[in-house]
Amino acid sequence: MKFTDPRESMLSLPLWSQPFLTWMTGKPHAGQKPWLGANAFTEVATAYLSLLVPVWIVHHAVGNFWLWIMIPACWIFTAGAARKIQVTLVHQCVHHAFTGSKPLDRFAGNLMGATVLIDRFEAYVSEHILIHHTNKAGSNVDPDCASLLSLGFLPGMNKKELWKKLLTTLISPAFHLDFAWLRLRANTWTGASYRRALAIALHAVAIYFVAKHDLWSTYVVGWLIPVFPIYQMASLLNRCSLHFWL
C-alpha cells in the first residue's frame, strides 16, 4: 500500500489555507518556506505576547458581559504559551540548545520557568537528560512514567479504564492541588537560591501591582485559572500522549 503523508495530502486544499494548516499541524508541506525566520529572541517574544496579551484582554472582558465569550479563548492562549515555555523553550535550555551559551541558557531557563512556576531547572536537567534520555525512560524511575503510575494509570488497564482514569484525574481537586503545591514548593523552597529569588521577586511584584490597582478579578480569571488548572490539564494530556508508556 502506498503511503501518503497526511500533510502533503492537504495540498489539494486552497492555497490561502496552507499557512493555517501548517500552524495547526505543526508541519510545513514540502518546499514551504516560513514567512518569518525564528530565533531565540522571537520565540521568547511570541511566547510572552501569547502569555500576557490575553490577560490584558480578560481585564477588559471581566466587566463587560458581551466580551465574556472571549475569556475561554484567552485561557487557551495563556495556558498554551505557558506550555510552550515549559515544553519547548525551557526544554531547549535544558539541552543547552537555545542561545548557544550554557550560562545564558541556564539563566533563561530559570527566568522563564519562574514566570510560569514550573519545576526547578536543575531537577529538569537531572530528570530529563540523565533519566528520560537513557534506557531508564519508561521505567518506574522515569519521572513522567512514575507520575502516571502514581496517578493510577497502571499496566494491564484496558482502554475504557484508562479513559475513565484520565477524565476523572483531569477534574480531580486532589490532582490539581498536589500539582500546584509541587510547583509552588519548587519555586519557593527546594530550588536553587537564585531561582527562588527570581520566582519570589517576579510574583511579589505582580501581586503588589494587582493589589495596588485592585486587579484581583483579572489576576484570578486571566492568570491563575489558565496557569494552574488549565495548564495542569494540558500537562497531564501531554504526559499521557507523549510516548507509548504502558
Short mmCIF file of C-alpha atoms in Angstrom, two decimals:
data_model
loop_
_atom_site.label_atom_id
_atom_site.label_comp_id
_atom_site.label_asym_id
_atom_site.label_seq_id
_atom_site.Cartn_x
_atom_site.Cartn_y
_atom_site.Cartn_z
CA MET A 1 0.00 0.00 0.00
CA LYS A 2 1.38 3.40 -0.97
CA PHE A 3 1.80 5.75 1.97
CA THR A 4 0.68 9.36 1.56
CA ASP A 5 2.00 11.91 4.02
CA PRO A 6 -1.10 13.42 5.71
CA ARG A 7 0.31 16.95 5.43
CA GLU A 8 1.04 16.51 1.71
CA SER A 9 -2.50 15.29 1.14
CA MET A 10 -3.71 18.73 2.30
CA LEU A 11 -2.16 20.38 -0.75
CA SER A 12 -5.47 19.73 -2.52
CA LEU A 13 -6.98 22.40 -0.25
CA PRO A 14 -6.90 26.09 -1.26
CA LEU A 15 -3.52 27.86 -1.31
CA TRP A 16 -4.69 30.50 1.14
CA SER A 17 -5.36 27.80 3.75
CA GLN A 18 -1.84 26.35 3.68
CA PRO A 19 -0.25 28.70 6.27
CA PHE A 20 -3.10 27.95 8.67
CA LEU A 21 -2.75 24.19 8.07
CA THR A 22 0.97 24.41 8.77
CA TRP A 23 0.28 26.24 12.01
CA MET A 24 -2.46 23.78 13.02
CA THR A 25 -0.48 20.61 12.23
CA GLY A 26 2.96 21.90 13.19
CA LYS A 27 4.35 20.62 9.89
CA PRO A 28 5.01 22.52 6.64
CA HIS A 29 4.40 20.90 3.31
CA ALA A 30 7.40 20.02 1.15
CA GLY A 31 9.12 23.17 -0.07
CA GLN A 32 7.08 25.57 2.07
CA LYS A 33 9.14 28.48 3.40
CA PRO A 34 8.41 30.28 6.69
CA TRP A 35 7.14 33.86 6.46
CA LEU A 36 9.47 34.95 9.25
CA GLY A 37 12.73 33.49 10.46
CA ALA A 38 12.72 32.29 14.07
CA ASN A 39 15.43 32.59 16.70
CA ALA A 40 15.64 32.52 20.48
CA PHE A 41 14.52 36.15 20.77
CA THR A 42 11.47 35.81 18.51
CA GLU A 43 10.43 32.57 20.24
CA VAL A 44 10.59 34.22 23.68
CA ALA A 45 8.83 37.35 22.40
CA THR A 46 5.94 35.45 20.81
CA ALA A 47 5.60 33.19 23.86
CA TYR A 48 5.34 36.14 26.25
CA LEU A 49 2.96 38.02 23.97
CA SER A 50 0.72 34.94 23.85
CA LEU A 51 1.06 34.61 27.62
CA LEU A 52 0.27 38.20 28.62
CA VAL A 53 -1.84 39.84 25.90
CA PRO A 54 -4.80 37.53 26.71
CA VAL A 55 -4.56 38.67 30.36
CA TRP A 56 -4.98 42.26 29.16
CA ILE A 57 -7.99 41.19 27.07
CA VAL A 58 -9.50 39.42 30.09
CA HIS A 59 -9.07 42.64 32.11
CA HIS A 60 -11.42 44.39 29.67
CA ALA A 61 -13.72 41.39 29.30
CA VAL A 62 -14.36 40.80 33.01
CA GLY A 63 -16.52 43.90 33.36
CA ASN A 64 -18.25 43.55 30.02
CA PHE A 65 -20.92 40.89 29.64
CA TRP A 66 -20.59 40.77 25.84
CA LEU A 67 -16.83 40.21 25.99
CA TRP A 68 -17.04 37.26 28.40
CA ILE A 69 -17.27 34.97 25.39
CA MET A 70 -13.60 35.78 24.67
CA ILE A 71 -12.34 34.57 28.04
CA PRO A 72 -12.11 30.82 27.20
CA ALA A 73 -10.06 31.68 24.10
CA CYS A 74 -7.78 33.82 26.27
CA TRP A 75 -7.33 30.90 28.66
CA ILE A 76 -6.27 28.68 25.77
CA PHE A 77 -3.68 31.18 24.57
CA THR A 78 -2.23 31.87 28.03
CA ALA A 79 -2.12 28.19 29.02
CA GLY A 80 -0.71 27.30 25.60
CA ALA A 81 2.03 29.91 25.94
CA ALA A 82 2.89 28.61 29.41
CA ARG A 83 3.12 25.10 28.00
CA LYS A 84 5.30 26.35 25.13
CA ILE A 85 7.64 27.93 27.67
CA GLN A 86 7.95 24.62 29.53
CA VAL A 87 7.84 22.07 26.72
CA THR A 88 9.76 23.98 24.06
CA LEU A 89 11.79 26.91 25.38
CA VAL A 90 12.96 25.62 28.77
CA HIS A 91 13.37 22.20 27.17
CA GLN A 92 15.82 23.71 24.68
CA CYS A 93 17.61 25.48 27.53
CA VAL A 94 17.97 22.16 29.36
CA HIS A 95 19.67 20.75 26.26
CA HIS A 96 21.80 23.94 26.04
CA ALA A 97 20.46 24.42 22.51
CA PHE A 98 18.59 27.71 22.98
CA THR A 99 21.14 30.53 22.76
CA GLY A 100 24.38 28.60 22.29
CA SER A 101 25.65 29.70 25.71
CA LYS A 102 25.27 27.32 28.66
CA PRO A 103 25.23 30.08 31.33
CA LEU A 104 22.73 32.13 29.32
CA ASP A 105 20.57 29.06 28.66
CA ARG A 106 20.59 28.29 32.38
CA PHE A 107 19.58 31.84 33.27
CA ALA A 108 16.90 31.99 30.55
CA GLY A 109 15.54 28.60 31.62
CA ASN A 110 15.30 29.69 35.24
CA LEU A 111 13.75 33.05 34.41
CA MET A 112 11.11 31.59 32.09
CA GLY A 113 10.48 28.70 34.48
CA ALA A 114 10.00 31.11 37.37
CA THR A 115 7.49 33.11 35.32
CA VAL A 116 5.09 30.19 34.95
CA LEU A 117 6.20 28.31 38.09
CA ILE A 118 7.41 25.06 36.57
CA ASP A 119 9.86 22.65 38.20
CA ARG A 120 13.32 23.90 39.10
CA PHE A 121 15.89 23.88 36.30
CA GLU A 122 18.37 21.51 37.96
CA ALA A 123 15.67 18.91 38.51
CA TYR A 124 14.58 19.23 34.89
CA VAL A 125 18.18 18.64 33.74
CA SER A 126 18.62 15.65 36.03
CA GLU A 127 15.30 14.01 35.22
CA HIS A 128 15.22 14.76 31.50
CA ILE A 129 18.86 14.32 30.48
CA LEU A 130 20.08 11.72 32.96
CA ILE A 131 16.95 9.56 33.05
CA HIS A 132 14.47 10.31 30.28
CA HIS A 133 17.09 10.25 27.53
CA THR A 134 18.59 6.94 28.68
CA ASN A 135 17.49 3.31 28.78
CA LYS A 136 15.66 4.18 32.02
CA ALA A 137 12.97 6.01 30.05
CA GLY A 138 9.59 4.42 30.55
CA SER A 139 10.67 2.66 33.74
CA ASN A 140 9.39 3.36 37.23
CA VAL A 141 12.35 5.72 37.80
CA ASP A 142 11.40 7.89 34.80
CA PRO A 143 9.62 10.86 36.46
CA ASP A 144 6.98 11.14 33.72
CA CYS A 145 6.17 7.45 33.83
CA ALA A 146 6.35 7.33 37.63
CA SER A 147 3.89 10.22 37.90
CA LEU A 148 1.39 8.40 35.67
CA LEU A 149 1.74 5.26 37.77
CA SER A 150 1.20 7.27 40.96
CA LEU A 151 -1.97 8.74 39.47
CA GLY A 152 -3.35 5.26 38.84
CA PHE A 153 -2.53 4.72 35.16
CA LEU A 154 -1.43 1.12 35.61
CA PRO A 155 -0.18 -1.59 33.24
CA GLY A 156 -2.93 -4.03 32.30
CA MET A 157 -5.76 -1.49 32.36
CA ASN A 158 -7.95 -1.65 29.28
CA LYS A 159 -8.71 1.35 27.09
CA LYS A 160 -12.04 2.09 28.77
CA GLU A 161 -10.43 2.06 32.22
CA LEU A 162 -7.60 4.34 31.06
CA TRP A 163 -10.04 6.84 29.54
CA LYS A 164 -12.09 6.86 32.73
CA LYS A 165 -8.97 7.39 34.83
CA LEU A 166 -7.88 10.24 32.56
CA LEU A 167 -11.22 12.04 32.66
CA THR A 168 -11.60 11.73 36.43
CA THR A 169 -8.00 12.85 37.03
CA LEU A 170 -8.41 15.93 34.82
CA ILE A 171 -11.14 17.25 37.13
CA SER A 172 -9.75 15.86 40.39
CA PRO A 173 -9.19 18.58 43.06
CA ALA A 174 -6.53 16.37 44.65
CA PHE A 175 -4.59 16.17 41.38
CA HIS A 176 -4.69 19.93 40.89
CA LEU A 177 -3.83 20.80 44.48
CA ASP A 178 -0.91 18.34 44.60
CA PHE A 179 0.43 19.55 41.25
CA ALA A 180 0.11 23.22 42.25
CA TRP A 181 1.80 22.55 45.59
CA LEU A 182 4.75 20.83 43.89
CA ARG A 183 5.16 23.78 41.53
CA LEU A 184 4.98 26.37 44.29
CA ARG A 185 7.33 24.36 46.50
CA ALA A 186 9.92 24.00 43.72
CA ASN A 187 9.94 27.76 43.15
CA THR A 188 9.90 28.97 46.74
CA TRP A 189 11.56 26.27 48.83
CA THR A 190 13.53 23.48 47.13
CA GLY A 191 15.06 25.24 44.13
CA ALA A 192 18.45 26.92 43.94
CA SER A 193 18.64 30.20 45.87
CA TYR A 194 18.76 32.40 42.75
CA ARG A 195 15.79 30.53 41.24
CA ARG A 196 13.80 31.07 44.43
CA ALA A 197 14.79 34.74 44.43
CA LEU A 198 13.68 35.11 40.79
CA ALA A 199 10.32 33.43 41.36
CA ILE A 200 9.52 35.23 44.61
CA ALA A 201 10.58 38.62 43.21
CA LEU A 202 8.61 38.23 39.97
CA HIS A 203 5.40 37.16 41.64
CA ALA A 204 5.72 39.52 44.58
CA VAL A 205 5.96 42.47 42.17
CA ALA A 206 2.99 41.13 40.19
CA ILE A 207 0.85 40.69 43.31
CA TYR A 208 1.85 44.15 44.60
CA PHE A 209 0.74 45.66 41.27
CA VAL A 210 -2.50 43.67 41.36
CA ALA A 211 -3.25 44.75 44.94
CA LYS A 212 -2.35 48.40 44.33
CA HIS A 213 -4.67 48.68 41.33
CA ASP A 214 -7.34 46.28 42.63
CA LEU A 215 -6.96 43.88 39.72
CA TRP A 216 -7.85 40.72 41.63
CA SER A 217 -10.60 39.63 39.23
CA THR A 218 -8.19 39.97 36.29
CA TYR A 219 -5.48 38.14 38.22
CA VAL A 220 -7.72 35.22 39.13
CA VAL A 221 -9.65 34.90 35.86
CA GLY A 222 -6.89 35.93 33.46
CA TRP A 223 -3.83 34.40 35.13
CA LEU A 224 -4.46 31.86 37.87
CA ILE A 225 -7.10 29.84 36.02
CA PRO A 226 -5.07 29.27 32.82
CA VAL A 227 -1.67 28.99 34.53
CA PHE A 228 -2.80 26.48 37.14
CA PRO A 229 -5.79 24.18 36.41
CA ILE A 230 -5.82 24.55 32.61
CA TYR A 231 -2.02 24.30 32.34
CA GLN A 232 -2.08 21.23 34.58
CA MET A 233 -4.78 19.57 32.48
CA ALA A 234 -2.69 20.21 29.37
CA SER A 235 0.39 18.82 31.12
CA LEU A 236 -1.41 15.60 32.02
CA LEU A 237 -2.74 15.18 28.48
CA ASN A 238 0.76 15.74 27.12
CA ARG A 239 2.25 13.24 29.56
CA CYS A 240 -0.28 10.57 28.61
CA SER A 241 0.15 11.02 24.86
CA LEU A 242 3.88 11.75 24.63
CA HIS A 243 5.02 8.12 24.49
CA PHE A 244 3.61 4.60 24.37
CA TRP A 245 4.02 4.25 28.13
CA LEU A 246 2.01 1.18 29.04
#
